[in-house]
Coordinates of C-alpha atoms in Angstrom, one line a residue:
Chain A
M1 CA 88.6 154.2 -85.0
W2 CA 90.1 151.7 -87.4
F3 CA 89.9 151.1 -91.1
M4 CA 89.0 148.1 -93.2
R5 CA 92.1 147.0 -95.1
Q6 CA 94.3 149.4 -93.1
A7 CA 97.1 146.8 -93.6
G8 CA 97.5 146.5 -97.3
R9 CA 99.1 147.3 -100.6
Y10 CA 98.7 151.1 -100.3
L11 CA 101.5 151.0 -97.7
P12 CA 105.1 150.7 -99.0
E13 CA 106.1 148.9 -95.8
Y14 CA 103.4 146.3 -96.5
R15 CA 104.6 145.8 -100.0
A16 CA 108.1 145.2 -98.7
V17 CA 107.0 142.4 -96.3
R18 CA 104.7 141.0 -99.0
E19 CA 107.6 140.6 -101.4
K20 CA 109.6 138.8 -98.7
A21 CA 106.7 136.5 -97.8
G22 CA 106.1 135.1 -101.3
S23 CA 102.4 134.7 -102.2
F24 CA 99.5 136.4 -100.5
L25 CA 98.6 133.1 -98.8
D26 CA 102.2 132.5 -97.7
L27 CA 101.9 135.8 -95.9
C28 CA 98.5 134.9 -94.4
Y29 CA 100.0 131.7 -92.9
N30 CA 103.3 133.2 -91.7
P31 CA 102.6 134.4 -88.2
E32 CA 105.6 136.6 -87.8
L33 CA 105.1 138.4 -91.1
A34 CA 101.3 138.5 -90.8
A35 CA 101.7 140.0 -87.3
E36 CA 104.1 142.5 -88.7
V37 CA 101.7 143.8 -91.4
T38 CA 98.8 143.8 -88.9
I39 CA 100.8 146.2 -86.7
Q40 CA 102.2 148.4 -89.4
P41 CA 99.3 150.9 -89.7
L42 CA 99.3 151.4 -86.0
R43 CA 102.9 152.7 -86.2
R44 CA 101.9 155.3 -88.8
Y45 CA 98.4 156.3 -87.5
D46 CA 96.7 157.2 -84.3
L47 CA 94.2 154.3 -84.6
D48 CA 92.5 152.5 -81.8
A49 CA 92.6 148.9 -83.1
A50 CA 94.5 146.5 -85.3
I51 CA 92.6 144.1 -87.5
L52 CA 94.1 140.7 -88.0
F53 CA 95.7 140.2 -91.4
A54 CA 94.1 137.1 -93.0
D55 CA 91.5 136.4 -95.6
I56 CA 87.8 135.4 -95.5
L57 CA 88.7 132.3 -97.6
V58 CA 90.9 130.9 -94.8
V59 CA 87.8 128.9 -93.7
P60 CA 87.1 127.0 -96.9
H61 CA 90.8 126.5 -97.4
A62 CA 91.1 125.1 -93.8
M63 CA 88.1 122.9 -94.6
G64 CA 90.1 121.3 -97.4
L65 CA 89.3 123.2 -100.6
P66 CA 92.2 124.1 -102.8
L67 CA 92.8 127.8 -102.9
K68 CA 95.1 130.0 -105.0
F69 CA 95.4 133.8 -105.5
A70 CA 96.7 134.4 -109.0
E71 CA 98.7 137.7 -109.1
G72 CA 96.4 140.6 -110.2
E73 CA 93.4 138.3 -110.5
G74 CA 90.9 137.1 -108.0
P75 CA 91.0 133.9 -106.0
V76 CA 90.6 130.4 -107.5
L77 CA 88.9 128.1 -105.0
G78 CA 87.7 124.5 -105.2
T79 CA 83.9 124.2 -105.5
V80 CA 81.1 122.8 -103.4
R81 CA 77.9 122.2 -105.3
S82 CA 76.4 119.0 -103.8
M83 CA 75.9 117.2 -100.4
Q84 CA 78.7 114.8 -101.2
E85 CA 81.2 117.6 -101.8
L86 CA 80.1 119.2 -98.6
D87 CA 80.4 116.0 -96.6
R88 CA 84.0 115.6 -97.6
L89 CA 85.1 118.9 -95.9
K90 CA 87.0 118.8 -92.6
P91 CA 86.4 120.8 -89.4
V92 CA 88.6 124.0 -89.4
V93 CA 89.8 124.0 -85.8
E94 CA 92.5 121.3 -86.2
S95 CA 93.8 122.6 -89.6
Y96 CA 97.2 123.9 -90.3
E97 CA 95.7 127.1 -91.7
V98 CA 93.6 128.0 -88.6
R99 CA 96.5 127.1 -86.3
Q100 CA 98.8 129.5 -88.2
V101 CA 96.1 132.3 -88.1
C102 CA 95.7 131.8 -84.3
R103 CA 99.5 132.0 -83.9
T104 CA 99.4 135.3 -85.7
V105 CA 96.7 136.5 -83.3
A106 CA 98.8 135.5 -80.3
L107 CA 101.9 137.0 -81.7
T108 CA 100.2 140.3 -82.6
R109 CA 98.6 140.6 -79.2
S110 CA 102.0 140.1 -77.5
Q111 CA 103.6 142.8 -79.7
L112 CA 100.8 145.3 -79.7
A113 CA 100.7 148.2 -77.2
P114 CA 98.3 147.3 -74.4
H115 CA 95.9 150.2 -75.0
L116 CA 95.3 149.1 -78.6
A117 CA 92.6 146.5 -79.4
L118 CA 93.1 143.5 -81.6
I119 CA 90.1 142.6 -83.8
G120 CA 89.7 139.1 -85.3
F121 CA 87.4 138.3 -88.1
C122 CA 85.8 135.8 -90.4
G123 CA 83.6 135.9 -93.6
A124 CA 79.9 135.4 -93.1
P125 CA 78.3 132.2 -94.4
W126 CA 76.5 133.8 -97.4
T127 CA 79.6 135.5 -98.7
V128 CA 81.9 132.5 -98.1
A129 CA 79.4 130.1 -99.5
S130 CA 79.0 132.2 -102.7
Y131 CA 82.8 131.9 -103.3
M132 CA 82.6 128.1 -102.5
V133 CA 79.8 127.7 -105.0
G134 CA 81.3 129.9 -107.6
G135 CA 84.9 128.6 -107.3
G136 CA 86.3 131.9 -106.0
S137 CA 84.5 134.0 -108.6
S138 CA 82.8 137.2 -107.5
D139 CA 79.8 136.3 -109.6
R140 CA 77.2 135.1 -107.1
V141 CA 74.5 134.0 -109.5
M142 CA 74.9 130.3 -109.0
A143 CA 74.8 130.7 -105.2
K144 CA 71.8 133.0 -105.5
V145 CA 69.9 130.4 -107.7
A146 CA 70.7 127.7 -105.1
A147 CA 69.4 130.0 -102.3
Y148 CA 66.2 130.8 -104.2
Q149 CA 65.7 127.1 -104.8
R150 CA 66.4 126.3 -101.2
Q151 CA 68.7 123.5 -102.4
P152 CA 69.3 121.1 -99.4
W153 CA 73.0 121.0 -100.0
F154 CA 73.2 124.8 -100.0
C155 CA 71.2 125.1 -96.8
A156 CA 73.5 122.5 -95.2
L157 CA 76.5 124.4 -96.4
I158 CA 75.3 127.6 -94.7
D159 CA 74.6 125.7 -91.5
R160 CA 78.0 124.1 -91.6
L161 CA 79.7 127.5 -92.2
V162 CA 77.8 128.8 -89.2
Q163 CA 79.4 126.1 -87.0
E164 CA 82.9 126.5 -88.5
S165 CA 82.7 130.3 -88.1
I166 CA 81.8 129.9 -84.4
D167 CA 84.8 127.6 -83.9
Y168 CA 87.1 129.8 -85.9
L169 CA 86.2 133.0 -84.1
S170 CA 86.3 131.3 -80.7
A171 CA 89.8 130.1 -81.5
Q172 CA 90.8 133.6 -82.4
A173 CA 89.4 134.9 -79.1
D174 CA 91.2 132.1 -77.2
A175 CA 94.4 133.3 -78.9
G176 CA 93.9 136.9 -77.9
A177 CA 91.4 138.6 -80.2
Q178 CA 89.5 141.2 -78.1
A179 CA 86.7 141.7 -80.5
V180 CA 85.6 140.0 -83.8
Q181 CA 83.9 141.2 -87.0
I182 CA 81.9 139.1 -89.3
F183 CA 82.2 140.3 -92.9
D184 CA 79.2 139.7 -95.1
S185 CA 80.6 141.5 -98.2
W186 CA 77.9 140.3 -100.5
A187 CA 74.9 140.4 -98.2
G188 CA 73.4 143.1 -100.4
D189 CA 72.7 140.5 -103.1
L190 CA 69.7 139.2 -101.1
V191 CA 66.3 140.6 -100.1
A192 CA 63.1 139.6 -98.3
S193 CA 63.0 135.9 -97.2
E194 CA 66.4 135.1 -98.7
L195 CA 68.0 137.9 -96.7
E196 CA 66.5 136.6 -93.5
E197 CA 67.4 133.0 -94.2
F198 CA 70.9 133.2 -95.6
V199 CA 72.2 136.5 -94.1
L200 CA 70.4 137.6 -90.9
K201 CA 69.7 134.1 -89.3
P202 CA 73.3 132.8 -89.9
L203 CA 74.8 136.0 -88.6
A204 CA 72.6 135.9 -85.5
A205 CA 73.5 132.2 -85.0
I206 CA 77.2 133.0 -85.1
V207 CA 76.9 135.9 -82.7
A208 CA 74.9 133.7 -80.3
G209 CA 77.4 130.8 -80.6
V210 CA 80.5 133.0 -80.1
K211 CA 78.9 134.8 -77.1
S212 CA 77.9 131.5 -75.5
R213 CA 81.7 130.6 -75.4
H214 CA 83.0 134.1 -74.9
P215 CA 80.2 136.1 -73.1
G216 CA 82.0 139.4 -73.0
L217 CA 83.5 139.4 -76.5
P218 CA 82.2 142.3 -78.6
V219 CA 81.0 141.2 -82.0
I220 CA 80.6 143.6 -85.0
V221 CA 78.4 142.5 -87.9
F222 CA 79.0 144.0 -91.3
A223 CA 76.3 143.0 -93.7
R224 CA 77.5 145.2 -96.6
G225 CA 74.9 146.7 -98.9
I226 CA 71.7 145.6 -97.3
G227 CA 70.5 149.2 -96.9
M228 CA 67.1 149.3 -95.4
G229 CA 67.8 145.8 -94.0
Q230 CA 70.4 147.3 -91.6
R231 CA 67.6 148.2 -89.1
K232 CA 66.6 144.5 -89.0
A233 CA 70.2 143.4 -88.7
A234 CA 70.6 145.7 -85.7
A235 CA 67.4 144.4 -84.2
I236 CA 67.9 140.7 -84.6
S237 CA 71.7 139.9 -85.0
G238 CA 72.6 140.3 -81.3
A239 CA 75.7 142.2 -82.4
N240 CA 77.4 144.9 -80.3
A241 CA 77.9 147.1 -83.4
I242 CA 76.5 147.2 -86.9
G243 CA 78.9 148.1 -89.8
V244 CA 77.3 150.0 -92.6
E245 CA 78.4 150.5 -96.2
T246 CA 79.3 153.9 -97.7
E247 CA 75.8 154.2 -99.3
Y248 CA 74.0 154.0 -96.0
D249 CA 72.5 157.0 -94.4
L250 CA 73.8 156.8 -90.8
T251 CA 70.9 158.8 -89.4
E252 CA 68.5 155.9 -90.4
L253 CA 69.7 153.6 -87.6
P254 CA 68.0 153.9 -84.2
K255 CA 69.9 156.0 -81.8
D256 CA 70.7 153.2 -79.4
V257 CA 72.6 151.1 -82.0
V258 CA 76.4 151.3 -82.1
V259 CA 77.3 151.9 -85.7
Q260 CA 80.5 151.5 -87.5
G261 CA 81.4 153.2 -90.8
N262 CA 81.0 154.6 -93.4
L263 CA 83.5 156.9 -95.1
D264 CA 83.8 156.3 -98.8
P265 CA 87.3 155.0 -99.6
V266 CA 87.1 156.9 -102.9
A267 CA 86.9 160.1 -100.9
L268 CA 90.5 159.4 -99.8
L269 CA 91.5 159.3 -103.5
A270 CA 90.0 162.7 -104.0
G271 CA 92.4 164.3 -101.6
A272 CA 92.7 165.3 -97.9
E273 CA 90.3 168.3 -98.2
V274 CA 87.5 166.2 -99.7
A275 CA 88.1 163.4 -97.2
A276 CA 88.1 165.8 -94.2
T277 CA 84.7 167.2 -95.4
E278 CA 83.3 163.7 -95.5
V279 CA 84.6 163.0 -92.1
R280 CA 82.9 166.1 -90.7
R281 CA 79.6 165.1 -92.4
I282 CA 79.7 161.6 -90.9
C283 CA 80.7 162.9 -87.4
A284 CA 77.8 165.4 -87.4
A285 CA 75.4 162.6 -88.2
V286 CA 76.1 160.3 -85.3
D287 CA 76.5 160.2 -81.6
P288 CA 80.3 159.8 -81.1
Q289 CA 79.6 157.6 -78.0
R290 CA 77.9 155.1 -80.3
H291 CA 80.1 155.3 -83.3
I292 CA 83.2 153.4 -84.4
F293 CA 84.8 155.5 -87.1
N294 CA 85.6 153.3 -90.2
L295 CA 85.2 153.3 -93.9
G296 CA 82.2 151.8 -95.8
H297 CA 84.6 149.5 -97.7
G298 CA 88.3 148.7 -97.6
I299 CA 91.1 151.2 -98.3
R300 CA 91.8 151.2 -102.0
L301 CA 95.1 150.4 -103.7
G302 CA 96.6 153.7 -104.9
T303 CA 95.4 155.6 -101.8
D304 CA 98.1 158.1 -100.6
P305 CA 99.1 157.1 -97.1
S306 CA 99.0 160.8 -96.2
A307 CA 95.3 160.9 -97.0
V308 CA 94.7 158.2 -94.4
G309 CA 96.6 160.4 -91.9
A310 CA 94.5 163.4 -92.8
V311 CA 91.3 161.3 -92.1
V312 CA 92.7 160.2 -88.7
D313 CA 93.5 163.8 -87.8
A314 CA 90.0 165.0 -89.0
V315 CA 88.3 162.3 -86.9
R316 CA 90.4 163.3 -83.8
R317 CA 89.4 166.9 -84.3
C318 CA 85.7 165.9 -84.4
D319 CA 86.2 164.0 -81.2
G320 CA 87.8 166.9 -79.4
Chain B
M1 CA 54.1 145.5 -117.4
W2 CA 57.3 145.5 -119.4
F3 CA 60.8 144.2 -118.7
M4 CA 64.2 145.9 -118.9
R5 CA 66.2 144.2 -121.7
Q6 CA 63.1 142.3 -122.8
A7 CA 64.6 142.5 -126.3
G8 CA 67.9 140.7 -126.1
R9 CA 70.2 137.8 -126.3
Y10 CA 68.1 135.4 -124.3
L11 CA 65.7 135.3 -127.3
P12 CA 66.7 133.1 -130.2
E13 CA 64.9 135.4 -132.6
Y14 CA 66.9 138.3 -131.3
R15 CA 70.2 136.4 -131.9
A16 CA 69.1 135.6 -135.5
V17 CA 68.6 139.3 -136.3
R18 CA 71.7 140.3 -134.4
E19 CA 73.7 137.9 -136.6
K20 CA 72.2 139.4 -139.7
A21 CA 72.9 143.0 -138.5
G22 CA 76.6 142.7 -137.9
S23 CA 77.9 144.5 -134.8
F24 CA 75.7 145.6 -131.8
L25 CA 76.0 149.2 -133.0
D26 CA 75.1 148.3 -136.5
L27 CA 71.9 146.9 -135.1
C28 CA 71.3 150.0 -133.0
Y29 CA 71.6 152.2 -136.1
N30 CA 69.6 150.0 -138.4
P31 CA 66.0 151.2 -138.0
E32 CA 64.4 148.2 -139.7
L33 CA 66.2 145.6 -137.7
A34 CA 66.2 147.6 -134.5
A35 CA 62.4 148.0 -134.8
E36 CA 62.1 144.3 -135.4
V37 CA 64.0 143.4 -132.2
T38 CA 62.0 146.0 -130.3
I39 CA 58.8 144.3 -131.3
Q40 CA 59.9 140.7 -130.9
P41 CA 59.1 140.2 -127.2
L42 CA 55.6 141.6 -127.7
R43 CA 54.9 138.7 -130.1
R44 CA 55.8 136.2 -127.4
Y45 CA 54.5 137.8 -124.3
D46 CA 51.4 139.6 -123.1
L47 CA 53.3 142.8 -122.2
D48 CA 51.9 146.3 -122.2
A49 CA 54.9 148.2 -123.7
A50 CA 57.8 148.0 -126.0
I51 CA 61.1 149.6 -125.0
L52 CA 63.2 151.1 -127.8
F53 CA 66.2 149.0 -128.8
A54 CA 69.2 151.3 -128.4
D55 CA 72.0 151.9 -126.0
I56 CA 72.7 154.6 -123.4
L57 CA 76.1 155.3 -125.1
V58 CA 74.3 156.6 -128.2
V59 CA 74.4 160.1 -126.7
P60 CA 78.3 160.3 -126.3
H61 CA 78.6 158.6 -129.6
A62 CA 76.3 161.1 -131.3
M63 CA 78.4 163.9 -129.6
G64 CA 81.4 162.7 -131.5
L65 CA 83.2 160.2 -129.2
P66 CA 84.5 157.1 -130.9
L67 CA 82.6 154.0 -129.6
K68 CA 83.1 150.2 -130.1
F69 CA 81.6 147.2 -128.5
A70 CA 84.2 144.4 -128.5
E71 CA 82.5 141.0 -128.7
G72 CA 82.1 139.5 -125.2
E73 CA 83.7 142.6 -123.6
G74 CA 82.4 145.9 -122.5
P75 CA 82.3 149.2 -124.6
V76 CA 85.4 151.1 -125.5
L77 CA 84.5 154.8 -125.6
G78 CA 86.6 157.9 -126.3
T79 CA 87.3 159.9 -123.1
V80 CA 86.4 163.4 -121.8
R81 CA 88.5 164.6 -118.9
S82 CA 88.9 168.3 -119.5
M83 CA 87.0 171.4 -120.6
Q84 CA 88.8 171.4 -124.0
E85 CA 87.7 167.8 -124.7
L86 CA 84.1 168.7 -123.6
D87 CA 84.0 171.8 -125.8
R88 CA 84.9 169.7 -128.9
L89 CA 81.7 167.7 -128.6
K90 CA 78.8 168.3 -131.0
P91 CA 75.0 168.6 -130.2
V92 CA 73.3 165.3 -130.6
V93 CA 70.2 166.3 -132.5
E94 CA 71.7 166.7 -135.9
S95 CA 73.8 163.6 -135.7
Y96 CA 73.4 160.5 -137.9
E97 CA 73.2 158.3 -134.8
V98 CA 70.2 160.2 -133.3
R99 CA 68.5 160.4 -136.6
Q100 CA 68.7 156.7 -137.0
V101 CA 67.4 156.0 -133.5
C102 CA 64.4 158.4 -134.2
R103 CA 63.7 156.5 -137.4
T104 CA 63.6 153.3 -135.3
V105 CA 61.1 155.0 -133.0
A106 CA 58.9 156.0 -135.9
L107 CA 59.1 152.7 -137.6
T108 CA 58.4 150.8 -134.4
R109 CA 55.4 153.0 -133.6
S110 CA 54.0 152.4 -137.1
Q111 CA 54.3 148.6 -136.7
L112 CA 53.3 148.2 -133.1
A113 CA 49.6 147.4 -132.2
P114 CA 47.9 150.6 -131.2
H115 CA 47.1 149.4 -127.6
L116 CA 50.8 148.8 -126.9
A117 CA 52.9 151.7 -125.7
L118 CA 56.4 152.5 -127.0
I119 CA 58.9 153.7 -124.4
G120 CA 61.9 155.7 -125.4
F121 CA 64.9 156.2 -123.2
C122 CA 68.3 157.7 -122.5
G123 CA 71.1 157.2 -119.9
A124 CA 71.2 159.7 -117.0
P125 CA 74.1 162.3 -116.9
W126 CA 75.9 160.6 -114.0
T127 CA 75.9 157.2 -115.6
V128 CA 76.8 158.5 -119.1
A129 CA 79.5 160.8 -117.7
S130 CA 81.0 158.0 -115.8
Y131 CA 81.5 156.0 -119.0
M132 CA 82.8 159.2 -120.8
V133 CA 85.4 159.8 -118.1
G134 CA 86.3 156.1 -117.8
G135 CA 86.5 155.4 -121.5
G136 CA 83.7 152.9 -121.4
S137 CA 84.9 151.1 -118.3
S138 CA 82.4 150.2 -115.7
D139 CA 84.9 151.4 -113.0
R140 CA 83.5 154.7 -111.9
V141 CA 86.3 155.7 -109.6
M142 CA 87.7 158.5 -111.8
A143 CA 84.3 160.0 -112.3
K144 CA 83.6 159.8 -108.6
V145 CA 86.9 161.5 -107.7
A146 CA 86.0 164.3 -110.2
A147 CA 82.6 164.6 -108.6
Y148 CA 84.0 164.8 -105.1
Q149 CA 86.4 167.5 -106.2
R150 CA 83.7 169.4 -108.1
Q151 CA 86.0 169.6 -111.1
P152 CA 84.6 172.5 -113.3
W153 CA 84.9 170.4 -116.4
F154 CA 83.0 167.5 -114.8
C155 CA 80.2 169.8 -113.6
A156 CA 80.0 171.3 -117.1
L157 CA 79.9 167.8 -118.6
I158 CA 76.9 166.9 -116.4
D159 CA 75.2 170.2 -117.4
R160 CA 75.8 169.5 -121.0
L161 CA 74.4 166.0 -120.8
V162 CA 71.3 167.4 -119.2
Q163 CA 70.7 169.5 -122.2
E164 CA 71.6 166.8 -124.8
S165 CA 69.3 164.3 -122.9
I166 CA 66.4 166.8 -123.1
D167 CA 67.0 167.2 -126.9
Y168 CA 67.4 163.5 -127.4
L169 CA 64.2 162.5 -125.4
S170 CA 62.2 165.2 -127.1
A171 CA 63.3 164.0 -130.5
Q172 CA 62.2 160.5 -129.5
A173 CA 58.8 161.9 -128.4
D174 CA 58.5 163.8 -131.7
A175 CA 59.1 160.5 -133.5
G176 CA 56.4 158.6 -131.6
A177 CA 57.7 157.6 -128.2
Q178 CA 54.7 157.7 -125.7
A179 CA 56.7 157.6 -122.5
V180 CA 60.4 157.8 -121.7
Q181 CA 62.7 156.4 -119.1
I182 CA 65.9 157.8 -117.8
F183 CA 68.4 155.1 -116.8
D184 CA 70.8 156.0 -114.0
S185 CA 72.4 152.6 -113.7
W186 CA 75.2 153.8 -111.4
A187 CA 73.3 156.3 -109.3
G188 CA 74.0 154.0 -106.3
D189 CA 77.6 155.1 -106.4
L190 CA 76.8 158.4 -104.8
V191 CA 75.5 159.6 -101.5
A192 CA 74.7 162.8 -99.6
S193 CA 75.5 166.0 -101.5
E194 CA 77.1 164.2 -104.4
L195 CA 73.8 162.2 -104.9
E196 CA 71.9 165.5 -104.9
E197 CA 74.2 167.3 -107.2
F198 CA 75.1 164.7 -109.8
V199 CA 72.0 162.4 -109.7
L200 CA 68.9 164.0 -108.3
K201 CA 69.3 167.6 -109.7
P202 CA 70.2 166.5 -113.2
L203 CA 67.3 164.0 -113.3
A204 CA 64.9 166.7 -112.2
A205 CA 66.3 169.1 -114.8
I206 CA 65.8 166.6 -117.6
V207 CA 62.2 165.8 -116.4
A208 CA 61.4 169.5 -116.3
G209 CA 63.0 170.2 -119.7
V210 CA 61.2 167.3 -121.4
K211 CA 57.9 168.2 -119.9
S212 CA 58.2 171.8 -120.9
R213 CA 58.3 170.6 -124.6
H214 CA 56.0 167.6 -124.2
P215 CA 53.7 168.4 -121.2
G216 CA 51.7 165.2 -121.3
L217 CA 54.6 162.8 -121.7
P218 CA 55.1 160.3 -118.8
V219 CA 58.7 160.2 -117.6
I220 CA 60.0 157.3 -115.6
V221 CA 63.2 157.8 -113.5
F222 CA 65.3 154.8 -112.6
A223 CA 68.1 155.8 -110.3
R224 CA 69.3 152.2 -109.6
G225 CA 70.7 151.3 -106.3
I226 CA 70.1 154.6 -104.3
G227 CA 68.1 152.7 -101.7
M228 CA 66.9 155.2 -99.1
G229 CA 67.5 158.0 -101.6
Q230 CA 64.4 156.7 -103.7
R231 CA 62.1 158.6 -101.3
K232 CA 63.9 161.8 -102.2
A233 CA 64.0 161.0 -105.9
A234 CA 60.2 160.5 -105.8
A235 CA 59.8 163.8 -104.0
I236 CA 62.0 166.0 -106.1
S237 CA 62.5 164.5 -109.6
G238 CA 59.1 165.4 -110.9
A239 CA 58.9 162.0 -112.6
N240 CA 55.6 160.2 -113.2
A241 CA 57.0 156.9 -111.9
I242 CA 60.1 155.8 -109.9
G243 CA 61.9 152.7 -111.0
V244 CA 63.5 150.7 -108.1
E245 CA 66.2 148.1 -108.0
T246 CA 65.7 144.5 -106.8
E247 CA 67.2 145.3 -103.4
Y248 CA 64.6 148.0 -102.7
D249 CA 61.8 147.3 -100.3
L250 CA 58.7 148.4 -102.3
T251 CA 56.7 149.2 -99.2
E252 CA 59.2 152.0 -98.2
L253 CA 57.9 154.4 -100.9
P254 CA 55.0 156.7 -100.0
K255 CA 51.6 155.2 -101.2
D256 CA 51.0 158.0 -103.7
V257 CA 54.1 157.3 -105.8
V258 CA 53.8 155.2 -108.9
V259 CA 56.6 152.6 -108.6
Q260 CA 58.2 150.4 -111.3
G261 CA 60.1 147.2 -110.5
N262 CA 61.5 145.2 -108.9
L263 CA 61.6 141.4 -109.6
D264 CA 65.1 139.9 -109.4
P265 CA 66.3 138.8 -112.9
V266 CA 68.1 136.0 -111.1
A267 CA 64.8 134.6 -109.8
L268 CA 64.0 133.9 -113.5
L269 CA 67.1 131.7 -113.6
A270 CA 65.9 129.8 -110.6
G271 CA 62.9 128.5 -112.5
A272 CA 59.2 129.3 -113.0
E273 CA 58.1 128.3 -109.5
V274 CA 60.6 130.6 -107.7
A275 CA 59.8 133.4 -110.1
A276 CA 56.1 133.1 -109.6
T277 CA 56.6 133.2 -105.8
E278 CA 58.6 136.4 -106.1
V279 CA 55.9 137.9 -108.4
R280 CA 53.3 137.2 -105.7
R281 CA 55.4 138.7 -103.0
I282 CA 55.9 141.9 -105.1
C283 CA 52.2 142.2 -106.1
A284 CA 51.2 141.8 -102.4
A285 CA 53.4 144.7 -101.4
V286 CA 52.1 147.3 -103.8
D287 CA 48.9 148.9 -105.0
P288 CA 48.4 147.5 -108.5
Q289 CA 46.9 150.9 -109.6
R290 CA 50.3 152.5 -108.8
H291 CA 52.6 149.8 -110.0
I292 CA 54.3 149.1 -113.3
F293 CA 55.5 145.5 -113.1
N294 CA 59.1 145.2 -114.2
L295 CA 62.4 143.7 -113.1
G296 CA 64.9 145.4 -110.8
H297 CA 67.6 145.0 -113.5
G298 CA 67.7 143.7 -117.1
I299 CA 66.8 140.2 -118.2
R300 CA 70.0 138.1 -118.0
L301 CA 71.7 136.2 -120.8
G302 CA 70.8 132.5 -120.3
T303 CA 67.3 133.2 -119.1
D304 CA 64.9 130.6 -120.4
P305 CA 62.3 132.4 -122.5
S306 CA 59.6 130.2 -120.9
A307 CA 60.5 131.6 -117.5
V308 CA 59.7 135.1 -118.8
G309 CA 56.3 133.7 -120.0
A310 CA 55.7 132.2 -116.5
V311 CA 56.3 135.6 -114.9
V312 CA 53.9 137.4 -117.3
D313 CA 51.2 134.8 -116.5
A314 CA 51.8 135.1 -112.7
V315 CA 51.5 138.9 -113.0
R316 CA 48.3 138.6 -115.0
R317 CA 46.9 136.2 -112.3
C318 CA 47.8 138.8 -109.6
D319 CA 45.9 141.5 -111.6
G320 CA 42.8 139.3 -111.9

């Protein structure tokens, strides 16, 4: 059991560190403080894993695109919309940004109790590319048009992100990450051949690439919102576990798939009783031996930390 | 074949009428101009049906909530968050707003060629309630929390919207609408028992209520984004046809269901060739006798009107 965005603004101790760090990116690239916020939720809750504190836009930033997070607004990222702009980007592995993230991984691993796992992560090519094409905007229309048109520069951008993601995840594993998750937050944008081409194939390529360098490393693929496509993701991605969104009916996946998810983060806003009811519904739907308890999306700002505790307790009661 | 938002800002002739009318709501409540924009796309394209030009927020507006559409922003709607606020609302049928919409229906029917169908519509209770709770915001978190908590005022609001929707759709049918669609744009927010309680049951109740007064009237239910829930919607809603979102795999519905959808409106932005490829993929996946060709979402601002024409041609070629 772990929760997406378990380290975050809903926790007062996170907000205190964040204030000390400066900007959100300052925190991401400060190994001591990033390790601290990564570990914070494990002090409060009986979770099984820590998830590295970083951002999916570290990769384009490390490739050389300017990046800013304006307070209260979304990210502003330099754009890539041609082969020339793509060719200018640098490999991530030698970058300051990735070095700092890997220091965070190493420091967290050294400070974390040995029985707790440390999970690394990256964004998936489709999701990261959609931000690179859209300049950080969450509007994926330009990326989607480029995908439909099979623009050569867009296909090359996806291929490049596959390679950079393999390098980035491998570096995290070298630094001490014991599992990795690939977040494809906007995978649900695509269907049919575009889903295959720009979501499922790149995910499978990253899983294969990471496993060729780190054969035993568990990889979790979270292609959010692809609904009926999750069966295909389970069949072809090569992942050890499949993350599913809140809207996914857990009973639809074949019984031999390890599934991660899918409690609604909004249920935590509705109070401990509602959240515990949802926990029981989810636990009844899956084989506990093949289930990583998690949310279907990140913990929301404004969530009462005690509601998270109530969920952890409810999950442990289901296990017992 | 018809298209959601086929009358709209992508058409220059629409923008000309809109300018003449004043605000968006002025246009909705001006029967002559609203009938004109309803008919406009039928002059350009070989479509089979016109869809009434109105808005899903007509119902809360007619119930007495203040409503404004700020230019370039979303709607601002008075809120309902308690039983007292709900009790203050009026029945829609005697309202100015609904009378004007029904005049639009009658005028459109009288001006439309006899072989073309006129489709009326309303918003579904969950979607309309989410705007009423959120004050017009597209953030449905407050409504979702109320739903999870089974707040008595929220359940009563849903029940009330079921009744008002039946009255509203019946009035449209009396005025000349030959089919009606119920738009549940945010149905995909809910899963499990909340989906049953606040989406599927209210939709079924409206279908049953409308059919008890207008037994022959075809009713289309479009619960957008419910994915695997569409099979259940088809089974229990009592609708004549099930509208499905772009992300839905059309082959997943049982063969005896009439399905409407699900071309991606973004494919139209990617050009005529991409759009025609998508049309062929969709037509190959369904029995043309049980398929109403449509989009999975409304036509987007910025769509080239000639791309819509290319889609119509491609569909007609599939039919032939």
